[in-house]
Coordinates of C-alpha atoms in Angstrom, one line a residue:
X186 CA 60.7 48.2 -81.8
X187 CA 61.4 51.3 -83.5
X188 CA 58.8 53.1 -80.7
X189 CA 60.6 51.6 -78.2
X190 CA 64.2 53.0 -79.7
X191 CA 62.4 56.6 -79.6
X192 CA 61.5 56.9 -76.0
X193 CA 65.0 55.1 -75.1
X194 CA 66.2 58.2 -76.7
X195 CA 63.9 60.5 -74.7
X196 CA 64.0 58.6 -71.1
X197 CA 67.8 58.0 -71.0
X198 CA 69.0 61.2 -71.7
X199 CA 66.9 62.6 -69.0
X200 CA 67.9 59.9 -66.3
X201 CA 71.0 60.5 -67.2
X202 CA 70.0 64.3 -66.3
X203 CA 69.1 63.3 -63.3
X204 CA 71.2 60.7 -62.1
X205 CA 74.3 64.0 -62.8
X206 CA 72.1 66.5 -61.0
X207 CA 71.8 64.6 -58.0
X208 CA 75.8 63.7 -58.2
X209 CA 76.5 67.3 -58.5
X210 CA 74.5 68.1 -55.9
X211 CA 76.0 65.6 -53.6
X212 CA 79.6 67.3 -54.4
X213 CA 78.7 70.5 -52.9
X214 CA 76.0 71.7 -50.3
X215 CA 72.9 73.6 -52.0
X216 CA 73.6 76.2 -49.0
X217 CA 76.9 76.5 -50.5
X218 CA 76.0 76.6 -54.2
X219 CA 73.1 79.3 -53.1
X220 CA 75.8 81.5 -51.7
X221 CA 78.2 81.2 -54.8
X222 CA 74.9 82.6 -56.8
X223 CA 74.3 85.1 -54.4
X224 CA 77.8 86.5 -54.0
X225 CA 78.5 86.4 -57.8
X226 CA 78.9 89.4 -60.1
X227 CA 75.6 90.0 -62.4
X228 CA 77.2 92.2 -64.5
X229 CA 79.2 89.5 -66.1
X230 CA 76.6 87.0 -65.7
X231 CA 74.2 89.9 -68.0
X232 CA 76.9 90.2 -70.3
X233 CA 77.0 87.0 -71.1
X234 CA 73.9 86.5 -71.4
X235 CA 73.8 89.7 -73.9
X236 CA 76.4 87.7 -75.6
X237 CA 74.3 84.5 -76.2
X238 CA 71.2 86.2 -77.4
X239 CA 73.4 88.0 -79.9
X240 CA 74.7 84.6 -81.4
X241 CA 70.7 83.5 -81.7
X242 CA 69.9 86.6 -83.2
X243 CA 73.0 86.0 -85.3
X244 CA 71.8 82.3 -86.0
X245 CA 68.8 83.6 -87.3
X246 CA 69.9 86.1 -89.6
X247 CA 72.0 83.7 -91.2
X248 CA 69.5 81.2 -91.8
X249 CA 67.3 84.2 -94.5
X250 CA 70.5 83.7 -96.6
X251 CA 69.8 79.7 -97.1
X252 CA 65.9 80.5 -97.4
X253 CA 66.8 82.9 -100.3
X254 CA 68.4 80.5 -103.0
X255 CA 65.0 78.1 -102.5
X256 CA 62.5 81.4 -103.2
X257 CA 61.7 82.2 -99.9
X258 CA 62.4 85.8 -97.8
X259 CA 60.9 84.5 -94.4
X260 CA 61.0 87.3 -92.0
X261 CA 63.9 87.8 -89.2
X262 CA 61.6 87.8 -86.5
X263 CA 59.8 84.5 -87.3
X264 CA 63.0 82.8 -87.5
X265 CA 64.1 84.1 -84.6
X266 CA 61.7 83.1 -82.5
X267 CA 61.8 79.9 -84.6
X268 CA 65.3 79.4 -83.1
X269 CA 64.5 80.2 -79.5
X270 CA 61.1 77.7 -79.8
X271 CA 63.1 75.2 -80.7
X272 CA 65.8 75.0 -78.1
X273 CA 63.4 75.3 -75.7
X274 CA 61.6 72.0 -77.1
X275 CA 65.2 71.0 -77.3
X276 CA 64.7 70.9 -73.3
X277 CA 62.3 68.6 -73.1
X278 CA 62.5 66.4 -76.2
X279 CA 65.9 66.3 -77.6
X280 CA 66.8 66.9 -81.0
X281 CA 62.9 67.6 -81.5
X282 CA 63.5 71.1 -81.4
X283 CA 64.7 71.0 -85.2
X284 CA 61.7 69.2 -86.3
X285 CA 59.8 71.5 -84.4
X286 CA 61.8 75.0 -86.2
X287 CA 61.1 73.5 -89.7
X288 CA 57.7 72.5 -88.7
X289 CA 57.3 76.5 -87.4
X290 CA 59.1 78.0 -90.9
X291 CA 56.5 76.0 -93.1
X292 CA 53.3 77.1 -91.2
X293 CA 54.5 80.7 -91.2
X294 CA 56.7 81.6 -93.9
X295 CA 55.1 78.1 -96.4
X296 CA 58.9 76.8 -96.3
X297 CA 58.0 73.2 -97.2
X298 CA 59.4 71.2 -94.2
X299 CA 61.5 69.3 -96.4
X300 CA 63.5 72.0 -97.5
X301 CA 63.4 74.1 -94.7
X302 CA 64.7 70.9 -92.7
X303 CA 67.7 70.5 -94.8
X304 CA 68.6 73.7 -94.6
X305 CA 68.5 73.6 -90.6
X306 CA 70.8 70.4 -90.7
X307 CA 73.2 72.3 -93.4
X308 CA 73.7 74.8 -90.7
X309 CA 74.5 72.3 -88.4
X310 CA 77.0 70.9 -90.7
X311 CA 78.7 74.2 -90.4
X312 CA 78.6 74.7 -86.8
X313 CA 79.9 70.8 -86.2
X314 CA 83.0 72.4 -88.9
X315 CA 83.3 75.8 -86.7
X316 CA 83.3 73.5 -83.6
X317 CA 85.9 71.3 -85.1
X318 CA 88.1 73.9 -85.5
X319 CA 87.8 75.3 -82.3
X320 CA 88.9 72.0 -81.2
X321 CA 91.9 72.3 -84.1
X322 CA 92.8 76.0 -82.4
X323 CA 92.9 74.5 -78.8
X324 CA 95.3 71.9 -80.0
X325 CA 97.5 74.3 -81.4
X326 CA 97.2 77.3 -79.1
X327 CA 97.9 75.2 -75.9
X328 CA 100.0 71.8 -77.5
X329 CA 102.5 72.2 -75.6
X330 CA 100.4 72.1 -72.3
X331 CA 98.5 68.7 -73.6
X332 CA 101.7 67.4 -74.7
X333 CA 103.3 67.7 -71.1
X334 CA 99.9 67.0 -68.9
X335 CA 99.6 63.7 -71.1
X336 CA 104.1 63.4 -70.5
X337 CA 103.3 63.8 -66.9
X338 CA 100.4 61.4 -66.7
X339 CA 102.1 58.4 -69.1
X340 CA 105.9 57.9 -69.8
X341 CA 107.4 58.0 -73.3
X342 CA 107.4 54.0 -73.9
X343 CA 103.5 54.1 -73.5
X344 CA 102.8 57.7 -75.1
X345 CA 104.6 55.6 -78.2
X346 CA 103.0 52.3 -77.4
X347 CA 99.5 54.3 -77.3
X348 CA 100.6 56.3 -80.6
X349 CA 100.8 52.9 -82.3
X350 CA 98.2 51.6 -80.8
X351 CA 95.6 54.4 -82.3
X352 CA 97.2 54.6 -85.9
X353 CA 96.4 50.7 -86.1
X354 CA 92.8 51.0 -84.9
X355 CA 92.4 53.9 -87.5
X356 CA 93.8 51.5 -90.2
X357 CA 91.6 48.4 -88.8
X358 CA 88.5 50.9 -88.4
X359 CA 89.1 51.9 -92.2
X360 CA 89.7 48.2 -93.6
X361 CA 86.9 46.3 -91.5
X362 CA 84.2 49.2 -91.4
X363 CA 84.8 52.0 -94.2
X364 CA 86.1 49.4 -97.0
X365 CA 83.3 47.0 -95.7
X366 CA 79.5 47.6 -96.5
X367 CA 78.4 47.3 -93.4
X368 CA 75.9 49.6 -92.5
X369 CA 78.4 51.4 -89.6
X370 CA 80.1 51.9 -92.6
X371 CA 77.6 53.5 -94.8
X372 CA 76.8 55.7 -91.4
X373 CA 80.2 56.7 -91.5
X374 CA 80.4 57.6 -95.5
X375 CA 77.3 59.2 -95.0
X376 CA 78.4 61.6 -92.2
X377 CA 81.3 62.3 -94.2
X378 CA 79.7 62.9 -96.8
X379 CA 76.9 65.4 -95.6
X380 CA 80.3 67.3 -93.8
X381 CA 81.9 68.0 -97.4
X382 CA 78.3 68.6 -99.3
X383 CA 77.4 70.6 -96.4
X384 CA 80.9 72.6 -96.5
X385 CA 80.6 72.7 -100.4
X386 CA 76.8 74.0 -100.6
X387 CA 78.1 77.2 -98.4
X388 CA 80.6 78.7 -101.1
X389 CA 77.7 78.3 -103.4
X390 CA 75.5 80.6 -102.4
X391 CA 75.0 84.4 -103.2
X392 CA 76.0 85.8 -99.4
X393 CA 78.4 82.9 -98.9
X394 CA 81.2 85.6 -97.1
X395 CA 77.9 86.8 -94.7
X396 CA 77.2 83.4 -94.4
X397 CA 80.5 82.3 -92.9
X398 CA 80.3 86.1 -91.3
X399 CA 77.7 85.2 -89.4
X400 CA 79.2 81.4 -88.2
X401 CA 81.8 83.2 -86.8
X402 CA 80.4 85.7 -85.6
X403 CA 78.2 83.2 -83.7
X404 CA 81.0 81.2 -82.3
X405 CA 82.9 84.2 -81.0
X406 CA 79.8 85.0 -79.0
X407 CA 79.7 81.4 -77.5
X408 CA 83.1 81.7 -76.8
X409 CA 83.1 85.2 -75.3
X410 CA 79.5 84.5 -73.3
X411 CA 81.3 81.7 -71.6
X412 CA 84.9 83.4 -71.2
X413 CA 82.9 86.9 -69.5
X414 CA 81.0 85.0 -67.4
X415 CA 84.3 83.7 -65.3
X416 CA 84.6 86.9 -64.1
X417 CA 81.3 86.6 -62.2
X418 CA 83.2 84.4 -59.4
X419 CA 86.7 86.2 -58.1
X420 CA 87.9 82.3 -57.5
X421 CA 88.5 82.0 -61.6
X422 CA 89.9 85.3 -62.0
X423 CA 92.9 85.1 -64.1
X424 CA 91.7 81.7 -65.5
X425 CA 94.4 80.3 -68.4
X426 CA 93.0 80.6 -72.0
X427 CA 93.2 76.8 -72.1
X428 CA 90.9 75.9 -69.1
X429 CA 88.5 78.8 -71.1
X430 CA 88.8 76.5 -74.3
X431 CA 88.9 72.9 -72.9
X432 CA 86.2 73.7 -70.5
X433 CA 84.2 75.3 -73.6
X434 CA 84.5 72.3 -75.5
X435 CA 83.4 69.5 -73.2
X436 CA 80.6 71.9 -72.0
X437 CA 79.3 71.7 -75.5
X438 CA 79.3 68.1 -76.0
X439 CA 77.8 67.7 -72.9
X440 CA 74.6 69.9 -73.7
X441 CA 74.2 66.7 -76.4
X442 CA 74.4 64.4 -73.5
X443 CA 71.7 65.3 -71.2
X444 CA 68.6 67.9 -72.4
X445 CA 70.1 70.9 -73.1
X446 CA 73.1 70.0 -70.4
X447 CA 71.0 69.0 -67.3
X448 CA 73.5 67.9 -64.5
X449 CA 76.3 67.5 -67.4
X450 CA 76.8 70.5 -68.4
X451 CA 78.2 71.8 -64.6
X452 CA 80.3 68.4 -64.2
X453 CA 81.9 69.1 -67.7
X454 CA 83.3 72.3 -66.5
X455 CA 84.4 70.1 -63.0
X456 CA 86.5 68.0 -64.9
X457 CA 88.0 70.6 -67.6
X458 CA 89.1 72.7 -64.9
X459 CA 90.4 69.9 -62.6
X460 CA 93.3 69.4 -65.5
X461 CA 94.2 73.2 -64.2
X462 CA 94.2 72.5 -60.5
X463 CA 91.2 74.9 -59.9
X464 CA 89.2 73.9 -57.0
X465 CA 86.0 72.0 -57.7
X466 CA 83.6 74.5 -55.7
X467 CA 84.2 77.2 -57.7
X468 CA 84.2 75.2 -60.9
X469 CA 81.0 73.3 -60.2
X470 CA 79.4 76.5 -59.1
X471 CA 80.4 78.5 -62.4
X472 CA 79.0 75.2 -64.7
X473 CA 75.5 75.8 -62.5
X474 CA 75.5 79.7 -63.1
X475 CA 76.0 79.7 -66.7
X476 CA 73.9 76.6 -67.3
X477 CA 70.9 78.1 -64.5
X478 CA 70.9 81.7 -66.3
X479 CA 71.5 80.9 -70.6
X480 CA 68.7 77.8 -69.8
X481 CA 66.7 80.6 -68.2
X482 CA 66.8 83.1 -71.1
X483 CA 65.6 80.1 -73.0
X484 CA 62.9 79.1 -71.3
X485 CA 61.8 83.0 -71.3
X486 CA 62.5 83.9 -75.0
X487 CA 61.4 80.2 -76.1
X488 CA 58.3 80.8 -74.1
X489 CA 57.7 84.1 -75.1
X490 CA 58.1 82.8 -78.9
X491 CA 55.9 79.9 -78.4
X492 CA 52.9 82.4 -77.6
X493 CA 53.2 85.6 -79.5
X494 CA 54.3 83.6 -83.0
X495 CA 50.2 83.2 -83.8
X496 CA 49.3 86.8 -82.5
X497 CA 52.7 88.2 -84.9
X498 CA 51.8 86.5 -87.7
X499 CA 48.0 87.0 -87.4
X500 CA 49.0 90.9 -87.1
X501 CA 51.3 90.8 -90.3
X502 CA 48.0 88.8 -92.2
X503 CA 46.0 91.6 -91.3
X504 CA 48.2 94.3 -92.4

């Protein structure tokens, strides 16, 4: 049962993949979408793409400073091309590709995969925070657009009526799943749980302020590789800062839908846009661009890293 629950994992998110690619494809013409690339501006597209190796590069400069308290100076290079190995696995397999990083770090820097997994999900605990809060900045920055798109969409009785309606489920949720000792519950607790430890273990270590330096630092380049890369088509010029962060956010939940965003990702970007009446051509066209090109650099640099990791390390043995 428990083999048949890991290839569910594997096989739906790709058809899932594919089932979107196909959809967005039917939504615009390939001649179409071919012309959008062709008439796009590279520089922006580059400088995005600048931007998005910087936050890897950032990534894994960050990670030496959780490797340090457990004994351990692994070198920057290794866990660089660590990172860039494993979201390229993360294309095919996903979720894999952080097995696959530890799994790297212990055969070339003698991590023990135990430890050197935890520290990988620690990090994620803190991007998950840094994404949360990018969430909590959009909601503050543009409340007063949600407030009226939602006011336009619903009138006041049911904005109250819904209101209600999601303080009791939060109640009911917290009585018949948190209080209970189910194991949804024990899920949640332990979710929770790893968020604070996770949050905690950061202000404990020697380079905490690089630390959370560098998580920033990382975030700002998401943010600015996918706010540059507008420019690239003259249809978004002058986009609103909260298409920018809406679209930003539900393009990064859906690289966790599909493998690495297959199909999602540019359908994502479809919908956040819609809520700011830009047209779906150039929207859909923008999702494929960024996706095309940042999944390209990956496939490159993961590729790249894949090969010349032996031959590196070999040379550093012999030295």
């Amino acid at each position: 049962m428990s083999k048949f629950k890991s290839i569910l994992k594997v096989v739906i998110p790709l058809l899932l993949g594919v089932v979107l690619v196909w959809y967005s494809l039917s939504q615009i013409s390939v001649s179409k979408l071919v012309q959008y690339f062709k008439d796009a501006d590279y520089f922006w597209i580059i400088l995005g793409v600048i931007f998005g190796v910087l936050s890897h590069l950032s990534r894994a400069y960050r990670w030496l400073f959780m490797a340090e308290p457990l004994g351990y100076k692994p070198k920057l290079a290794n866990s660089f091309m660590s990172v860039y190995s494993a979201y390229l696995i993360n294309l095919t397999i996903p979720r894999a590709g952080e097995v696959a990083r530890a799994s790297i770090l212990a055969n070339y820097e003698g991590l023990p995969f135990e430890k050197g997994f935890g520290t990988i999900v620690s990090e994620r605990v803190a991007d998950t925070i840094m994404l949360f809060l990018i969430i909590g900045l959009a909601l503050a920055l543009e409340f007063e657009f949600i407030y009226n798109f939602f006011a336009s969409k619903l009138n006041s009785s049911t904005l109250i009526i819904g209101a209600l309606a999601l303080i009791a489920l939060v109640i009911l949720t917290y009585i018949f799943v948190v209080r209970s000792g189910s194991k949804m519950a024990l899920k949640i607790k332990e979710f929770i749980g790893g968020l604070v430890e996770g949050a905690l273990s950061i202000f404990k270590m020697k380079k905490k302020w690089s630390f959370i330096f560098h998580t920033i630092f990382i975030w700002v380049m998401y943010l600015s590789m996918f706010y540059v890369t507008t420019f690239a088509l003259p249809e978004l010029d002058k986009i609103p800062l909260a298409a920018i962060l809406i679209g930003f956010i539900l393009a990064s939940f859906s690289i966790a839908a599909t493998n690495g965003g297959i199909g999602s990702f540019p359908e994502a970007i479809v919908i956040a846009f819609a809520l700011f009446n830009i047209a779906e051509d150039p929207s859909r066209a923008f999702g494929w661009i960024m996706w095309s090109t940042q999944t390209l650099v990956i496939i490159i640099l993961g590729g790249i890293s894949l090969i010349y990791l032996p031959i590196y390390n070999r040379k550093q043995e012999s030295i």
